[in-house]
């Protein structure tokens, strides 16, 4: 009997010891998943993981290049594991931009890249606390209805502009086509930055003695008809950095090339599809510069409210060899072929 009591006591002691050890192990482990979470600006071990939302207006070469440059700059700054991207493509629809941005706000991202005018407008309307950087935006004052523009948006918005100097674009038109009279300005009326560009370059061209006529299309559906009307009334056509045009260069080319009317474009993506020449920026470099701004904001090195909008450091004269040959045009020295 005494042996049985001793055995029971030993078993009870062993059970109690195991229970205490289990409780001790549980107390040493963190509750929840905060230590390993990659939620916005969370601590993953000793490293901060930033979550950045990217809202891109549509898919075409220029915007794609800007997004890639932006991402590469942040990965260069924080490493592959130091930044995570949430991406949304609006397919050219403003309402989609709002939905994408609302998703970023719900996720509590650390910063938003607005790649295009529509995403910039949607993000600026949706938040005044999360930093918003635009890129591939021509004129911030026009896009955000800012009067007395000083070069800085202020608040939680800044970014980079894809505006190549319009006076130099007008000079290029005069260099290539000194003897023509009528210049058609083809653009999408739904894009305020496109209207800004054509209004500005029209002033320069008319000072040079050209006669200008604006041809505005509302969307891709009426683009072929408006493009044909522009061809009928123009010796050459100018198309600004217009996202709708960039998404429909084949449609434009199918009208202007058979009509024998050259197109001078505001950027290389449009020119590669339907143009003959452009004075263009490098959108990858523009996106990369925007990513460098983002890194400074995320680390606290820069205050977005005080960051002026930045512009591409270089512009390049380029030409579309195939379209020039189709229209029997000879481009002077100093132009680079579009790859």
Short mmCIF file of C-alpha atoms in Angstrom, two decimals:
data_model
loop_
_atom_site.label_atom_id
_atom_site.label_comp_id
_atom_site.label_asym_id
_atom_site.label_seq_id
_atom_site.Cartn_x
_atom_site.Cartn_y
_atom_site.Cartn_z
CA UNK A 1 0.00 0.00 0.00
CA UNK A 2 2.81 2.36 0.92
CA UNK A 3 4.53 1.55 -2.38
CA UNK A 4 1.34 2.40 -4.26
CA UNK A 5 1.05 5.81 -2.50
CA UNK A 6 4.68 6.60 -3.31
CA UNK A 7 4.11 5.73 -6.96
CA UNK A 8 1.03 7.95 -7.18
CA UNK A 9 2.90 10.85 -5.54
CA UNK A 10 5.74 10.54 -8.05
CA UNK A 11 3.36 10.51 -10.99
CA UNK A 12 1.55 13.60 -9.66
CA UNK A 13 4.82 15.46 -9.24
CA UNK A 14 5.90 14.57 -12.77
CA UNK A 15 2.58 15.75 -14.20
CA UNK A 16 2.80 19.09 -12.35
CA UNK A 17 6.35 19.65 -13.57
CA UNK A 18 5.38 19.06 -17.19
CA UNK A 19 2.42 21.45 -16.89
CA UNK A 20 4.61 24.22 -15.45
CA UNK A 21 7.15 23.75 -18.24
CA UNK A 22 4.43 24.04 -20.88
CA UNK A 23 3.11 27.28 -19.37
CA UNK A 24 6.62 28.70 -19.29
CA UNK A 25 7.15 27.96 -23.01
CA UNK A 26 3.85 29.59 -23.97
CA UNK A 27 4.71 32.75 -22.05
CA UNK A 28 7.95 33.17 -24.00
CA UNK A 29 6.21 33.14 -27.42
CA UNK A 30 4.69 36.42 -28.76
CA UNK A 31 0.93 36.67 -28.92
CA UNK A 32 -0.61 37.13 -32.37
CA UNK A 33 1.65 37.59 -35.44
CA UNK A 34 3.01 41.10 -34.94
CA UNK A 35 6.63 39.96 -34.89
CA UNK A 36 6.44 38.40 -38.34
CA UNK A 37 3.72 40.51 -39.97
CA UNK A 38 4.42 42.56 -43.11
CA UNK A 39 1.59 44.97 -42.39
CA UNK A 40 2.41 48.64 -43.17
CA UNK A 41 5.69 49.78 -41.62
CA UNK A 42 5.78 46.69 -39.38
CA UNK A 43 8.89 45.30 -37.79
CA UNK A 44 9.95 42.00 -39.36
CA UNK A 45 12.74 41.01 -37.02
CA UNK A 46 14.99 44.10 -37.10
CA UNK A 47 13.81 45.28 -40.53
CA UNK A 48 10.91 47.56 -41.40
CA UNK A 49 8.65 46.35 -44.19
CA UNK A 50 6.96 49.21 -46.06
CA UNK A 51 3.75 48.55 -47.97
CA UNK A 52 3.24 50.78 -51.00
CA UNK A 53 0.10 50.97 -53.11
CA UNK A 54 0.51 51.52 -56.86
CA UNK A 55 -2.52 52.72 -58.82
CA UNK A 56 -1.80 52.75 -62.57
CA UNK A 57 -4.25 54.43 -64.91
CA UNK A 58 -3.92 51.94 -67.75
CA UNK A 59 -1.53 49.57 -69.46
CA UNK A 60 0.86 50.98 -72.01
CA UNK A 61 4.61 51.20 -72.41
CA UNK A 62 5.17 54.63 -70.82
CA UNK A 63 3.14 53.96 -67.66
CA UNK A 64 4.54 50.44 -67.35
CA UNK A 65 8.08 51.81 -67.51
CA UNK A 66 7.32 54.45 -64.86
CA UNK A 67 5.92 51.83 -62.50
CA UNK A 68 8.95 49.58 -62.99
CA UNK A 69 11.37 52.44 -62.37
CA UNK A 70 9.51 53.37 -59.18
CA UNK A 71 9.61 49.82 -57.85
CA UNK A 72 13.28 49.37 -58.72
CA UNK A 73 14.22 52.54 -56.83
CA UNK A 74 12.43 51.37 -53.67
CA UNK A 75 13.90 47.88 -53.88
CA UNK A 76 17.32 49.49 -54.27
CA UNK A 77 16.65 51.58 -51.16
CA UNK A 78 15.11 48.94 -48.87
CA UNK A 79 15.94 45.58 -50.38
CA UNK A 80 13.62 42.98 -51.88
CA UNK A 81 12.22 42.08 -48.46
CA UNK A 82 11.96 45.62 -47.16
CA UNK A 83 9.08 46.76 -49.34
CA UNK A 84 5.88 45.13 -50.55
CA UNK A 85 3.74 46.45 -53.40
CA UNK A 86 -0.04 46.36 -53.71
CA UNK A 87 -0.88 47.09 -57.36
CA UNK A 88 -4.06 47.96 -59.21
CA UNK A 89 -4.67 48.84 -62.86
CA UNK A 90 -7.70 51.03 -63.58
CA UNK A 91 -7.93 50.14 -67.29
CA UNK A 92 -8.41 53.83 -68.11
CA UNK A 93 -11.53 54.27 -65.94
CA UNK A 94 -11.65 56.97 -63.25
CA UNK A 95 -14.16 55.03 -61.15
CA UNK A 96 -11.75 52.10 -61.03
CA UNK A 97 -9.08 54.43 -59.66
CA UNK A 98 -11.34 55.30 -56.74
CA UNK A 99 -11.96 51.64 -55.99
CA UNK A 100 -8.26 50.83 -56.08
CA UNK A 101 -7.36 53.74 -53.80
CA UNK A 102 -10.13 52.82 -51.34
CA UNK A 103 -8.56 49.37 -51.11
CA UNK A 104 -5.20 50.94 -50.30
CA UNK A 105 -6.78 53.04 -47.56
CA UNK A 106 -8.48 49.99 -46.07
CA UNK A 107 -5.14 48.18 -46.03
CA UNK A 108 -3.43 51.16 -44.41
CA UNK A 109 -0.58 51.38 -46.90
CA UNK A 110 2.37 53.60 -46.04
CA UNK A 111 2.43 55.50 -49.36
CA UNK A 112 0.52 55.61 -52.65
CA UNK A 113 1.98 55.96 -56.14
CA UNK A 114 -0.57 57.49 -58.51
CA UNK A 115 0.66 56.65 -62.01
CA UNK A 116 -1.43 58.91 -64.23
CA UNK A 117 -3.79 61.86 -63.78
CA UNK A 118 -6.89 59.84 -62.85
CA UNK A 119 -5.18 57.95 -60.01
CA UNK A 120 -3.68 61.22 -58.74
CA UNK A 121 -7.08 62.88 -58.63
CA UNK A 122 -8.67 59.87 -56.94
CA UNK A 123 -5.94 59.56 -54.31
CA UNK A 124 -5.89 63.29 -53.55
CA UNK A 125 -9.66 63.21 -53.02
CA UNK A 126 -9.56 60.07 -50.86
CA UNK A 127 -6.88 60.89 -48.28
CA UNK A 128 -5.12 63.85 -46.74
CA UNK A 129 -2.89 61.79 -44.47
CA UNK A 130 -1.25 59.00 -46.49
CA UNK A 131 1.57 60.39 -48.69
CA UNK A 132 0.60 60.43 -52.39
CA UNK A 133 3.23 60.70 -55.14
CA UNK A 134 2.13 61.19 -58.72
CA UNK A 135 4.05 60.29 -61.84
CA UNK A 136 3.27 60.44 -65.57
CA UNK A 137 1.23 63.55 -64.72
CA UNK A 138 1.74 66.50 -67.03
CA UNK A 139 0.52 69.50 -65.04
CA UNK A 140 -0.39 69.22 -61.36
CA UNK A 141 -2.09 72.61 -61.25
CA UNK A 142 -4.50 71.53 -63.97
CA UNK A 143 -5.03 68.03 -62.59
CA UNK A 144 -5.75 69.24 -59.05
CA UNK A 145 -7.36 72.61 -59.90
CA UNK A 146 -4.66 74.62 -58.12
CA UNK A 147 -4.59 78.38 -58.64
CA UNK A 148 -1.42 80.45 -58.25
CA UNK A 149 0.80 77.46 -58.91
CA UNK A 150 4.19 77.76 -57.19
CA UNK A 151 5.62 74.36 -58.10
CA UNK A 152 4.65 72.65 -54.83
CA UNK A 153 1.28 70.97 -54.21
CA UNK A 154 1.61 70.96 -50.42
CA UNK A 155 -0.26 68.77 -47.96
CA UNK A 156 0.27 65.07 -48.59
CA UNK A 157 0.83 65.25 -52.38
CA UNK A 158 3.88 65.69 -54.60
CA UNK A 159 5.48 63.76 -57.46
CA UNK A 160 7.03 64.02 -60.90
CA UNK A 161 5.81 65.46 -64.19
CA UNK A 162 6.17 63.90 -67.64
CA UNK A 163 5.94 67.26 -69.41
CA UNK A 164 8.60 67.68 -72.07
CA UNK A 165 9.12 71.40 -72.82
CA UNK A 166 6.27 72.42 -75.12
CA UNK A 167 8.22 75.32 -76.60
CA UNK A 168 10.92 72.87 -77.66
CA UNK A 169 8.28 70.56 -79.14
CA UNK A 170 6.99 73.49 -81.19
CA UNK A 171 10.56 74.22 -82.31
CA UNK A 172 10.89 70.60 -83.42
CA UNK A 173 7.73 70.86 -85.51
CA UNK A 174 9.13 73.96 -87.17
CA UNK A 175 12.47 72.20 -87.76
CA UNK A 176 10.81 69.19 -89.40
CA UNK A 177 7.95 70.92 -91.23
CA UNK A 178 8.89 74.55 -91.92
CA UNK A 179 6.74 74.83 -95.05
CA UNK A 180 3.38 73.44 -93.89
CA UNK A 181 0.50 75.65 -92.83
CA UNK A 182 -2.14 73.68 -90.93
CA UNK A 183 -1.43 71.79 -87.70
CA UNK A 184 -4.14 69.59 -86.22
CA UNK A 185 -4.08 69.08 -82.46
CA UNK A 186 -5.58 65.67 -81.66
CA UNK A 187 -6.35 64.79 -78.03
CA UNK A 188 -8.86 63.24 -75.63
CA UNK A 189 -11.20 65.83 -74.11
CA UNK A 190 -11.63 63.70 -70.97
CA UNK A 191 -7.97 64.24 -70.02
CA UNK A 192 -7.39 67.75 -68.61
CA UNK A 193 -3.62 67.53 -68.98
CA UNK A 194 -4.01 66.85 -72.70
CA UNK A 195 -6.12 69.99 -73.08
CA UNK A 196 -3.46 71.94 -71.20
CA UNK A 197 -0.76 70.74 -73.58
CA UNK A 198 -2.60 71.48 -76.81
CA UNK A 199 -3.66 74.94 -75.59
CA UNK A 200 -0.08 75.76 -74.65
CA UNK A 201 1.61 74.46 -77.78
CA UNK A 202 -1.03 76.11 -79.95
CA UNK A 203 0.12 79.49 -78.67
CA UNK A 204 3.73 78.71 -79.58
CA UNK A 205 2.83 77.40 -83.02
CA UNK A 206 0.59 80.34 -83.88
CA UNK A 207 3.40 82.71 -82.90
CA UNK A 208 5.50 80.87 -85.50
CA UNK A 209 2.85 81.48 -88.17
CA UNK A 210 1.07 78.11 -88.19
CA UNK A 211 -2.71 77.78 -88.32
CA UNK A 212 -3.92 75.39 -85.62
CA UNK A 213 -7.19 73.52 -85.18
CA UNK A 214 -8.07 71.37 -82.17
CA UNK A 215 -9.68 67.95 -82.75
CA UNK A 216 -10.97 66.47 -79.49
CA UNK A 217 -12.31 62.94 -79.14
CA UNK A 218 -14.25 61.90 -76.04
CA UNK A 219 -13.06 58.28 -75.90
CA UNK A 220 -11.75 55.45 -78.06
CA UNK A 221 -15.12 54.97 -79.75
CA UNK A 222 -15.08 58.25 -81.66
CA UNK A 223 -11.30 58.36 -82.13
CA UNK A 224 -11.27 56.94 -85.72
CA UNK A 225 -13.83 59.49 -86.93
CA UNK A 226 -12.13 62.45 -85.23
CA UNK A 227 -8.71 61.32 -86.47
CA UNK A 228 -10.02 61.17 -90.04
CA UNK A 229 -11.49 64.67 -89.69
CA UNK A 230 -8.13 65.89 -88.38
CA UNK A 231 -6.36 64.35 -91.39
CA UNK A 232 -8.78 66.02 -93.78
CA UNK A 233 -8.04 69.46 -92.34
CA UNK A 234 -4.35 69.22 -91.45
CA UNK A 235 -0.92 69.04 -93.06
CA UNK A 236 0.51 67.47 -89.90
CA UNK A 237 -0.97 66.36 -86.56
CA UNK A 238 0.34 66.85 -83.04
CA UNK A 239 -0.70 64.47 -80.24
CA UNK A 240 0.30 65.32 -76.64
CA UNK A 241 1.11 62.87 -73.85
CA UNK A 242 -2.42 61.48 -73.87
CA UNK A 243 -3.22 58.14 -72.23
CA UNK A 244 -6.21 57.35 -74.45
CA UNK A 245 -4.18 58.02 -77.57
CA UNK A 246 -1.33 55.92 -76.18
CA UNK A 247 -3.73 52.99 -75.74
CA UNK A 248 -5.00 53.31 -79.31
CA UNK A 249 -1.98 54.07 -81.48
CA UNK A 250 -2.86 51.31 -83.94
CA UNK A 251 -6.28 52.87 -84.48
CA UNK A 252 -4.65 56.24 -85.19
CA UNK A 253 -1.98 54.73 -87.44
CA UNK A 254 -4.66 53.00 -89.54
CA UNK A 255 -6.05 56.46 -90.31
CA UNK A 256 -3.04 58.78 -90.57
CA UNK A 257 -0.61 56.56 -92.53
CA UNK A 258 -3.01 55.86 -95.44
CA UNK A 259 -3.95 59.55 -95.41
CA UNK A 260 -0.28 60.53 -95.68
CA UNK A 261 -0.41 62.87 -92.66
CA UNK A 262 2.62 62.80 -90.31
CA UNK A 263 2.07 62.76 -86.54
CA UNK A 264 4.43 64.46 -84.10
CA UNK A 265 3.88 63.01 -80.62
CA UNK A 266 4.49 64.22 -77.10
CA UNK A 267 6.17 60.97 -76.03
CA UNK A 268 7.94 57.98 -77.53
CA UNK A 269 5.21 55.40 -76.82
CA UNK A 270 2.70 57.20 -79.02
CA UNK A 271 5.36 57.93 -81.61
CA UNK A 272 6.37 54.28 -81.81
CA UNK A 273 2.80 53.38 -82.72
CA UNK A 274 1.58 56.14 -85.02
CA UNK A 275 4.08 59.01 -85.11
CA UNK A 276 7.13 60.07 -87.05
CA UNK A 277 9.00 62.10 -84.42
CA UNK A 278 8.90 63.10 -80.76
CA UNK A 279 10.72 65.08 -78.13
CA UNK A 280 10.41 62.57 -75.33
CA UNK A 281 11.44 61.82 -71.78
CA UNK A 282 12.46 58.44 -70.36
CA UNK A 283 9.52 57.18 -68.29
CA UNK A 284 11.61 54.58 -66.48
CA UNK A 285 13.93 57.33 -65.25
CA UNK A 286 10.91 59.42 -64.26
CA UNK A 287 9.48 56.55 -62.22
CA UNK A 288 12.87 55.89 -60.64
CA UNK A 289 13.13 59.52 -59.54
CA UNK A 290 9.65 59.20 -58.02
CA UNK A 291 10.80 56.09 -56.14
CA UNK A 292 13.75 58.00 -54.73
CA UNK A 293 11.33 60.65 -53.47
CA UNK A 294 9.21 57.89 -51.90
CA UNK A 295 12.20 56.45 -50.05
CA UNK A 296 13.01 59.84 -48.55
CA UNK A 297 9.40 60.30 -47.43
CA UNK A 298 9.10 56.83 -45.91
CA UNK A 299 12.29 57.19 -43.90
CA UNK A 300 11.41 60.70 -42.75
CA UNK A 301 14.29 62.32 -44.61
CA UNK A 302 11.89 64.56 -46.56
CA UNK A 303 8.57 66.25 -45.83
CA UNK A 304 6.19 65.66 -48.73
CA UNK A 305 4.40 68.94 -48.02
CA UNK A 306 7.60 70.79 -48.91
CA UNK A 307 8.71 68.67 -51.89
CA UNK A 308 8.26 70.50 -55.20
CA UNK A 309 7.12 68.57 -58.25
CA UNK A 310 10.14 67.33 -60.17
CA UNK A 311 10.66 67.09 -63.93
CA UNK A 312 12.60 64.74 -66.16
CA UNK A 313 16.24 65.84 -66.32
CA UNK A 314 16.63 65.11 -70.03
CA UNK A 315 14.59 65.10 -73.24
CA UNK A 316 15.56 63.32 -76.44
CA UNK A 317 14.67 63.85 -80.08
CA UNK A 318 13.51 60.53 -81.50
CA UNK A 319 11.98 59.24 -84.73
CA UNK A 320 9.99 56.26 -85.99
CA UNK A 321 11.99 54.88 -88.91
CA UNK A 322 9.21 52.68 -90.32
CA UNK A 323 6.59 55.44 -90.37
CA UNK A 324 9.07 57.93 -91.82
CA UNK A 325 9.81 55.53 -94.65
CA UNK A 326 6.10 54.91 -95.24
CA UNK A 327 5.56 58.67 -95.59
CA UNK A 328 8.81 59.35 -97.51
CA UNK A 329 10.16 61.65 -94.80
CA UNK A 330 13.84 62.33 -94.19
CA UNK A 331 14.70 63.13 -90.59
CA UNK A 332 17.70 65.44 -90.02
CA UNK A 333 20.71 64.53 -87.92
CA UNK A 334 20.34 64.68 -84.16
CA UNK A 335 17.38 62.30 -83.81
CA UNK A 336 17.63 58.85 -82.27
CA UNK A 337 15.66 55.93 -83.71
CA UNK A 338 12.98 54.48 -81.47
CA UNK A 339 14.01 50.94 -80.62
#
